[in-house]
Amino acid sequence: MTDFLLELLCEEIPARMQIKASEDLARLFAEKLAEAGLKPDSIQSFVTPRRLALIARGLPLQTEAVNEELKGPRADAPPQALAGFLGKTGLTREQLVERPDAKGNAILFAIIEKPGRATADVLAEAIPAIVRAFPWPKSMRWGTGSLRWVRPLHSILCILTDEAGAEVVPLDIDGIKTTNTTEGHRFMAPGRFAVSSFDAYVSELKRRFVILDATERADHIWQDATNQAFANGLEGVEDR
């Protein structure tokens, strides 16, 4: 089993769009994985003024192999009908299975085996699709690219992690290549740093003046405001 960490770092996201964007990221990610037959143990999404992030825990290393059954024509169908079905399935007549229907007619079926796919390959297809179809209320293009995002997208952190370490899921979205690095507060802690796990990601961000969890961030702001008001003989007026 492995964990997947995604971060989309951009310029400032309007405050009114942040929470909905975090929810949309988790929803779209879960839908894409379900289409591929992947089900993580849990999915959590986060948002800060400059980033959307997601951690999916307990992903299998690959999807399960499955058999898909397609119903075809009757065994005594005209050659044209049989040829069309064989062309659709990519099988030969000898590979088809005959089964009687309720009236005793022999019906042809194709059993198509679909091997399992590496989880990294599934993610490499899913993430660009999510980014390009993301439902921002308003989005923009910049430079000469075709990608639309709420504000210019700067970098994409995209890693699978397990006990052995972190592995970048390689992909390229409109010239932005995935890495295992990100950055903290743009003024108080400039510069990029490498990420090896979700826990390290959260702690290193906090060390660089970024609190990933929105609820924790709001509580921190209110507590600081209350303390500073008290130190000056004042009382804070709570206004969420």
mmCIF file of C-alpha atoms in Angstrom:
data_model
loop_
_atom_site.group_PDB
_atom_site.id
_atom_site.type_symbol
_atom_site.label_atom_id
_atom_site.label_comp_id
_atom_site.label_asym_id
_atom_site.label_seq_id
_atom_site.Cartn_x
_atom_site.Cartn_y
_atom_site.Cartn_z
ATOM 1 C CA MET A 1 0.000 0.000 0.000
ATOM 2 C CA THR A 2 1.094 3.555 -0.675
ATOM 3 C CA ASP A 3 0.004 7.154 -0.022
ATOM 4 C CA PHE A 4 -0.396 9.847 -2.668
ATOM 5 C CA LEU A 5 0.299 13.532 -2.037
ATOM 6 C CA LEU A 6 -0.709 16.241 -4.496
ATOM 7 C CA GLU A 7 -0.176 19.978 -4.201
ATOM 8 C CA LEU A 8 -1.137 22.618 -6.770
ATOM 9 C CA LEU A 9 0.723 25.845 -5.925
ATOM 10 C CA CYS A 10 -0.417 29.056 -7.569
ATOM 11 C CA GLU A 11 -0.820 32.766 -6.952
ATOM 12 C CA GLU A 12 -3.413 33.944 -4.429
ATOM 13 C CA ILE A 13 -6.776 32.163 -4.608
ATOM 14 C CA PRO A 14 -9.744 34.450 -3.829
ATOM 15 C CA ALA A 15 -10.944 33.680 -0.300
ATOM 16 C CA ARG A 16 -14.534 33.022 -1.383
ATOM 17 C CA MET A 17 -13.375 30.194 -3.685
ATOM 18 C CA GLN A 18 -11.015 28.368 -1.360
ATOM 19 C CA ILE A 19 -13.173 25.929 0.624
ATOM 20 C CA LYS A 20 -15.297 24.921 -2.378
ATOM 21 C CA ALA A 21 -12.126 24.305 -4.406
ATOM 22 C CA SER A 22 -10.771 22.008 -1.708
ATOM 23 C CA GLU A 23 -14.026 20.029 -1.713
ATOM 24 C CA ASP A 24 -14.061 19.854 -5.522
ATOM 25 C CA LEU A 25 -10.503 18.507 -5.595
ATOM 26 C CA ALA A 26 -11.384 15.628 -3.249
ATOM 27 C CA ARG A 27 -14.593 14.857 -5.158
ATOM 28 C CA LEU A 28 -13.010 14.844 -8.611
ATOM 29 C CA PHE A 29 -10.062 12.784 -7.408
ATOM 30 C CA ALA A 30 -12.342 10.156 -5.829
ATOM 31 C CA GLU A 31 -14.400 9.963 -9.036
ATOM 32 C CA LYS A 32 -11.337 9.468 -11.257
ATOM 33 C CA LEU A 33 -9.956 6.744 -9.017
ATOM 34 C CA ALA A 34 -13.323 4.976 -8.876
ATOM 35 C CA GLU A 35 -13.461 4.935 -12.688
ATOM 36 C CA ALA A 36 -10.121 3.113 -12.693
ATOM 37 C CA GLY A 37 -11.149 0.685 -9.952
ATOM 38 C CA LEU A 38 -8.994 2.228 -7.222
ATOM 39 C CA LYS A 39 -10.288 2.880 -3.711
ATOM 40 C CA PRO A 40 -7.995 4.496 -1.112
ATOM 41 C CA ASP A 41 -8.577 4.091 2.615
ATOM 42 C CA SER A 42 -9.145 7.843 2.948
ATOM 43 C CA ILE A 43 -8.928 11.131 1.060
ATOM 44 C CA GLN A 44 -8.342 14.523 2.712
ATOM 45 C CA SER A 45 -8.062 17.840 0.908
ATOM 46 C CA PHE A 46 -6.669 21.166 2.129
ATOM 47 C CA VAL A 47 -6.457 24.761 0.982
ATOM 48 C CA THR A 48 -4.299 27.766 1.805
ATOM 49 C CA PRO A 49 -4.320 31.142 0.055
ATOM 50 C CA ARG A 50 -1.821 29.813 -2.524
ATOM 51 C CA ARG A 51 -2.319 26.075 -2.700
ATOM 52 C CA LEU A 52 -4.702 23.164 -3.036
ATOM 53 C CA ALA A 53 -3.436 19.929 -1.515
ATOM 54 C CA LEU A 54 -4.699 16.377 -1.190
ATOM 55 C CA ILE A 55 -3.544 13.227 0.602
ATOM 56 C CA ALA A 56 -4.937 9.814 -0.372
ATOM 57 C CA ARG A 57 -3.934 7.081 2.068
ATOM 58 C CA GLY A 58 -3.810 3.333 1.563
ATOM 59 C CA LEU A 59 -3.740 3.059 -2.217
ATOM 60 C CA PRO A 60 -2.909 -0.335 -3.733
ATOM 61 C CA LEU A 61 0.150 -0.455 -5.970
ATOM 62 C CA GLN A 62 -2.004 -1.389 -8.951
ATOM 63 C CA THR A 63 -5.595 -1.948 -9.983
ATOM 64 C CA GLU A 64 -7.045 -5.446 -9.982
ATOM 65 C CA ALA A 65 -7.265 -7.442 -13.187
ATOM 66 C CA VAL A 66 -10.880 -7.765 -14.362
ATOM 67 C CA ASN A 67 -12.815 -9.741 -16.969
ATOM 68 C CA GLU A 68 -15.331 -7.834 -19.067
ATOM 69 C CA GLU A 69 -18.132 -9.816 -20.712
ATOM 70 C CA LEU A 70 -19.723 -8.595 -23.939
ATOM 71 C CA LYS A 71 -22.849 -10.150 -25.425
ATOM 72 C CA GLY A 72 -22.683 -10.722 -29.164
ATOM 73 C CA PRO A 73 -24.946 -12.060 -31.921
ATOM 74 C CA ARG A 74 -26.445 -15.537 -32.203
ATOM 75 C CA ALA A 75 -24.070 -18.319 -33.199
ATOM 76 C CA ASP A 76 -25.911 -18.686 -36.512
ATOM 77 C CA ALA A 77 -25.940 -14.952 -37.266
ATOM 78 C CA PRO A 78 -24.904 -13.726 -40.737
ATOM 79 C CA PRO A 79 -21.131 -13.426 -41.348
ATOM 80 C CA GLN A 80 -21.343 -9.633 -41.425
ATOM 81 C CA ALA A 81 -22.770 -9.491 -37.896
ATOM 82 C CA LEU A 82 -20.108 -11.876 -36.603
ATOM 83 C CA ALA A 83 -17.326 -9.934 -38.322
ATOM 84 C CA GLY A 84 -18.536 -6.684 -36.760
ATOM 85 C CA PHE A 85 -18.557 -8.211 -33.284
ATOM 86 C CA LEU A 86 -15.091 -9.730 -33.731
ATOM 87 C CA GLY A 87 -13.767 -6.383 -34.922
ATOM 88 C CA LYS A 88 -15.206 -4.674 -31.857
ATOM 89 C CA THR A 89 -13.685 -7.158 -29.396
ATOM 90 C CA GLY A 90 -10.420 -7.928 -31.162
ATOM 91 C CA LEU A 91 -10.981 -11.679 -30.674
ATOM 92 C CA THR A 92 -11.279 -14.610 -33.081
ATOM 93 C CA ARG A 93 -14.348 -16.826 -33.513
ATOM 94 C CA GLU A 94 -12.613 -19.627 -31.607
ATOM 95 C CA GLN A 95 -12.160 -17.362 -28.556
ATOM 96 C CA LEU A 96 -15.889 -16.644 -28.211
ATOM 97 C CA VAL A 97 -18.067 -18.550 -25.754
ATOM 98 C CA GLU A 98 -21.502 -19.942 -26.660
ATOM 99 C CA ARG A 99 -24.355 -19.883 -24.149
ATOM 100 C CA PRO A 100 -28.047 -20.652 -24.606
ATOM 101 C CA ASP A 101 -30.586 -17.922 -23.964
ATOM 102 C CA ALA A 102 -34.088 -18.418 -22.529
ATOM 103 C CA LYS A 103 -35.354 -19.677 -25.889
ATOM 104 C CA GLY A 104 -32.502 -22.129 -26.337
ATOM 105 C CA ASN A 105 -30.710 -20.075 -28.989
ATOM 106 C CA ALA A 106 -26.915 -20.202 -28.870
ATOM 107 C CA ILE A 107 -25.581 -16.723 -28.128
ATOM 108 C CA LEU A 108 -21.960 -15.693 -28.537
ATOM 109 C CA PHE A 109 -20.122 -13.928 -25.712
ATOM 110 C CA ALA A 110 -16.677 -12.354 -25.609
ATOM 111 C CA ILE A 111 -14.677 -12.548 -22.368
ATOM 112 C CA ILE A 112 -12.096 -9.752 -22.447
ATOM 113 C CA GLU A 113 -9.357 -9.854 -19.830
ATOM 114 C CA LYS A 114 -8.133 -6.463 -18.644
ATOM 115 C CA PRO A 115 -4.849 -6.682 -16.718
ATOM 116 C CA GLY A 116 -4.194 -4.548 -13.664
ATOM 117 C CA ARG A 117 -2.573 -1.128 -14.153
ATOM 118 C CA ALA A 118 0.090 0.510 -12.020
ATOM 119 C CA THR A 119 -1.414 3.115 -9.697
ATOM 120 C CA ALA A 120 1.200 5.640 -10.872
ATOM 121 C CA ASP A 121 -0.045 5.238 -14.447
ATOM 122 C CA VAL A 122 -3.647 5.797 -13.369
ATOM 123 C CA LEU A 123 -2.649 8.954 -11.480
ATOM 124 C CA ALA A 124 -0.611 10.240 -14.417
ATOM 125 C CA GLU A 125 -3.820 10.225 -16.478
ATOM 126 C CA ALA A 126 -6.195 11.381 -13.737
ATOM 127 C CA ILE A 127 -4.360 14.478 -12.446
ATOM 128 C CA PRO A 128 -4.084 16.355 -15.783
ATOM 129 C CA ALA A 129 -7.749 15.587 -16.475
ATOM 130 C CA ILE A 130 -8.746 16.988 -13.063
ATOM 131 C CA VAL A 131 -6.632 20.131 -13.466
ATOM 132 C CA ARG A 132 -7.910 20.895 -16.965
ATOM 133 C CA ALA A 133 -11.566 20.354 -16.026
ATOM 134 C CA PHE A 134 -11.468 22.020 -12.598
ATOM 135 C CA PRO A 135 -14.724 23.943 -11.945
ATOM 136 C CA TRP A 136 -13.418 27.336 -10.819
ATOM 137 C CA PRO A 137 -16.162 30.013 -10.844
ATOM 138 C CA LYS A 138 -13.659 32.192 -12.703
ATOM 139 C CA SER A 139 -10.341 31.197 -14.257
ATOM 140 C CA MET A 140 -7.638 32.738 -16.399
ATOM 141 C CA ARG A 141 -4.958 31.970 -18.948
ATOM 142 C CA TRP A 142 -1.454 33.440 -18.772
ATOM 143 C CA GLY A 143 1.654 33.449 -20.917
ATOM 144 C CA THR A 144 1.350 31.484 -24.147
ATOM 145 C CA GLY A 145 -0.184 28.294 -22.700
ATOM 146 C CA SER A 146 -3.716 26.976 -23.021
ATOM 147 C CA LEU A 147 -4.218 25.944 -19.376
ATOM 148 C CA ARG A 148 -6.855 27.800 -17.368
ATOM 149 C CA TRP A 149 -6.574 28.090 -13.576
ATOM 150 C CA VAL A 150 -7.910 30.460 -10.955
ATOM 151 C CA ARG A 151 -4.530 32.265 -10.912
ATOM 152 C CA PRO A 152 -1.220 31.383 -12.627
ATOM 153 C CA LEU A 153 -0.171 27.872 -11.579
ATOM 154 C CA HIS A 154 3.479 27.788 -10.471
ATOM 155 C CA SER A 155 4.276 24.196 -9.510
ATOM 156 C CA ILE A 156 2.830 20.730 -8.927
ATOM 157 C CA LEU A 157 4.011 18.456 -6.122
ATOM 158 C CA CYS A 158 2.956 14.912 -7.023
ATOM 159 C CA ILE A 159 4.435 11.959 -5.098
ATOM 160 C CA LEU A 160 3.677 8.404 -4.034
ATOM 161 C CA THR A 161 5.141 7.588 -0.615
ATOM 162 C CA ASP A 162 5.725 4.413 1.380
ATOM 163 C CA GLU A 163 8.276 3.054 3.861
ATOM 164 C CA ALA A 164 10.959 3.132 1.151
ATOM 165 C CA GLY A 165 10.536 6.862 0.514
ATOM 166 C CA ALA A 166 8.900 9.136 -2.060
ATOM 167 C CA GLU A 167 8.598 8.696 -5.803
ATOM 168 C CA VAL A 168 7.520 11.477 -8.150
ATOM 169 C CA VAL A 169 4.590 10.644 -10.434
ATOM 170 C CA PRO A 170 5.963 12.138 -13.658
ATOM 171 C CA LEU A 171 3.619 14.230 -15.749
ATOM 172 C CA ASP A 172 3.570 17.542 -17.572
ATOM 173 C CA ILE A 173 0.621 19.940 -17.575
ATOM 174 C CA ASP A 174 1.053 22.762 -20.052
ATOM 175 C CA GLY A 175 4.825 22.823 -19.482
ATOM 176 C CA ILE A 176 4.619 22.494 -15.683
ATOM 177 C CA LYS A 177 6.441 19.300 -14.700
ATOM 178 C CA THR A 178 5.700 17.526 -11.426
ATOM 179 C CA THR A 179 8.362 17.472 -8.698
ATOM 180 C CA ASN A 180 8.821 16.465 -5.060
ATOM 181 C CA THR A 181 9.350 20.078 -3.937
ATOM 182 C CA THR A 182 7.245 23.010 -2.795
ATOM 183 C CA GLU A 183 7.689 26.279 -0.909
ATOM 184 C CA GLY A 184 6.451 27.919 2.275
ATOM 185 C CA HIS A 185 5.420 31.520 2.888
ATOM 186 C CA ARG A 186 6.512 33.529 -0.134
ATOM 187 C CA PHE A 187 7.965 36.448 1.893
ATOM 188 C CA MET A 188 8.782 35.021 5.328
ATOM 189 C CA ALA A 189 10.399 31.788 4.089
ATOM 190 C CA PRO A 190 11.285 32.003 0.380
ATOM 191 C CA GLY A 191 12.899 29.074 -1.391
ATOM 192 C CA ARG A 192 11.861 25.509 -2.186
ATOM 193 C CA PHE A 193 12.260 22.340 -0.134
ATOM 194 C CA ALA A 194 11.902 18.618 -0.840
ATOM 195 C CA VAL A 195 9.013 16.569 0.533
ATOM 196 C CA SER A 196 9.321 12.901 1.552
ATOM 197 C CA SER A 197 5.932 12.257 3.223
ATOM 198 C CA PHE A 198 2.671 13.960 4.148
ATOM 199 C CA ASP A 199 3.654 14.372 7.804
ATOM 200 C CA ALA A 200 6.954 15.957 6.786
ATOM 201 C CA TYR A 201 5.062 18.176 4.338
ATOM 202 C CA VAL A 202 2.741 19.519 7.057
ATOM 203 C CA SER A 203 5.524 20.089 9.591
ATOM 204 C CA GLU A 204 7.921 21.714 7.104
ATOM 205 C CA LEU A 205 5.178 24.056 5.899
ATOM 206 C CA LYS A 206 4.422 25.071 9.468
ATOM 207 C CA ARG A 207 8.124 25.705 10.057
ATOM 208 C CA ARG A 208 7.953 28.011 7.030
ATOM 209 C CA PHE A 209 4.918 29.952 8.336
ATOM 210 C CA VAL A 210 2.160 28.073 6.482
ATOM 211 C CA ILE A 211 -0.601 26.240 8.377
ATOM 212 C CA LEU A 212 -2.138 23.738 5.965
ATOM 213 C CA ASP A 213 -5.429 23.019 7.760
ATOM 214 C CA ALA A 214 -7.941 25.865 7.331
ATOM 215 C CA THR A 215 -9.675 25.254 10.681
ATOM 216 C CA GLU A 216 -6.387 25.181 12.566
ATOM 217 C CA ARG A 217 -5.336 28.336 10.732
ATOM 218 C CA ALA A 218 -8.524 30.186 11.691
ATOM 219 C CA ASP A 219 -8.183 29.124 15.344
ATOM 220 C CA HIS A 220 -4.559 30.260 15.352
ATOM 221 C CA ILE A 221 -5.496 33.686 13.970
ATOM 222 C CA TRP A 222 -8.288 34.134 16.516
ATOM 223 C CA GLN A 223 -6.093 33.053 19.418
ATOM 224 C CA ASP A 224 -3.329 35.466 18.395
ATOM 225 C CA ALA A 225 -5.831 38.284 17.963
ATOM 226 C CA THR A 226 -7.321 37.565 21.398
ATOM 227 C CA ASN A 227 -3.909 37.481 23.058
ATOM 228 C CA GLN A 228 -2.799 40.735 21.469
ATOM 229 C CA ALA A 229 -6.059 42.442 22.400
ATOM 230 C CA PHE A 230 -5.709 41.262 26.022
ATOM 231 C CA ALA A 231 -2.088 42.438 26.185
ATOM 232 C CA ASN A 232 -3.282 45.921 25.239
ATOM 233 C CA GLY A 233 -6.229 46.011 27.642
ATOM 234 C CA LEU A 234 -8.746 45.396 24.881
ATOM 235 C CA GLU A 235 -11.257 42.710 23.984
ATOM 236 C CA GLY A 236 -11.470 41.058 20.559
ATOM 237 C CA VAL A 237 -14.790 41.082 18.721
ATOM 238 C CA GLU A 238 -15.213 37.723 17.052
ATOM 239 C CA ASP A 239 -16.124 38.010 13.371
ATOM 240 C CA ARG A 240 -15.554 34.808 11.465
#
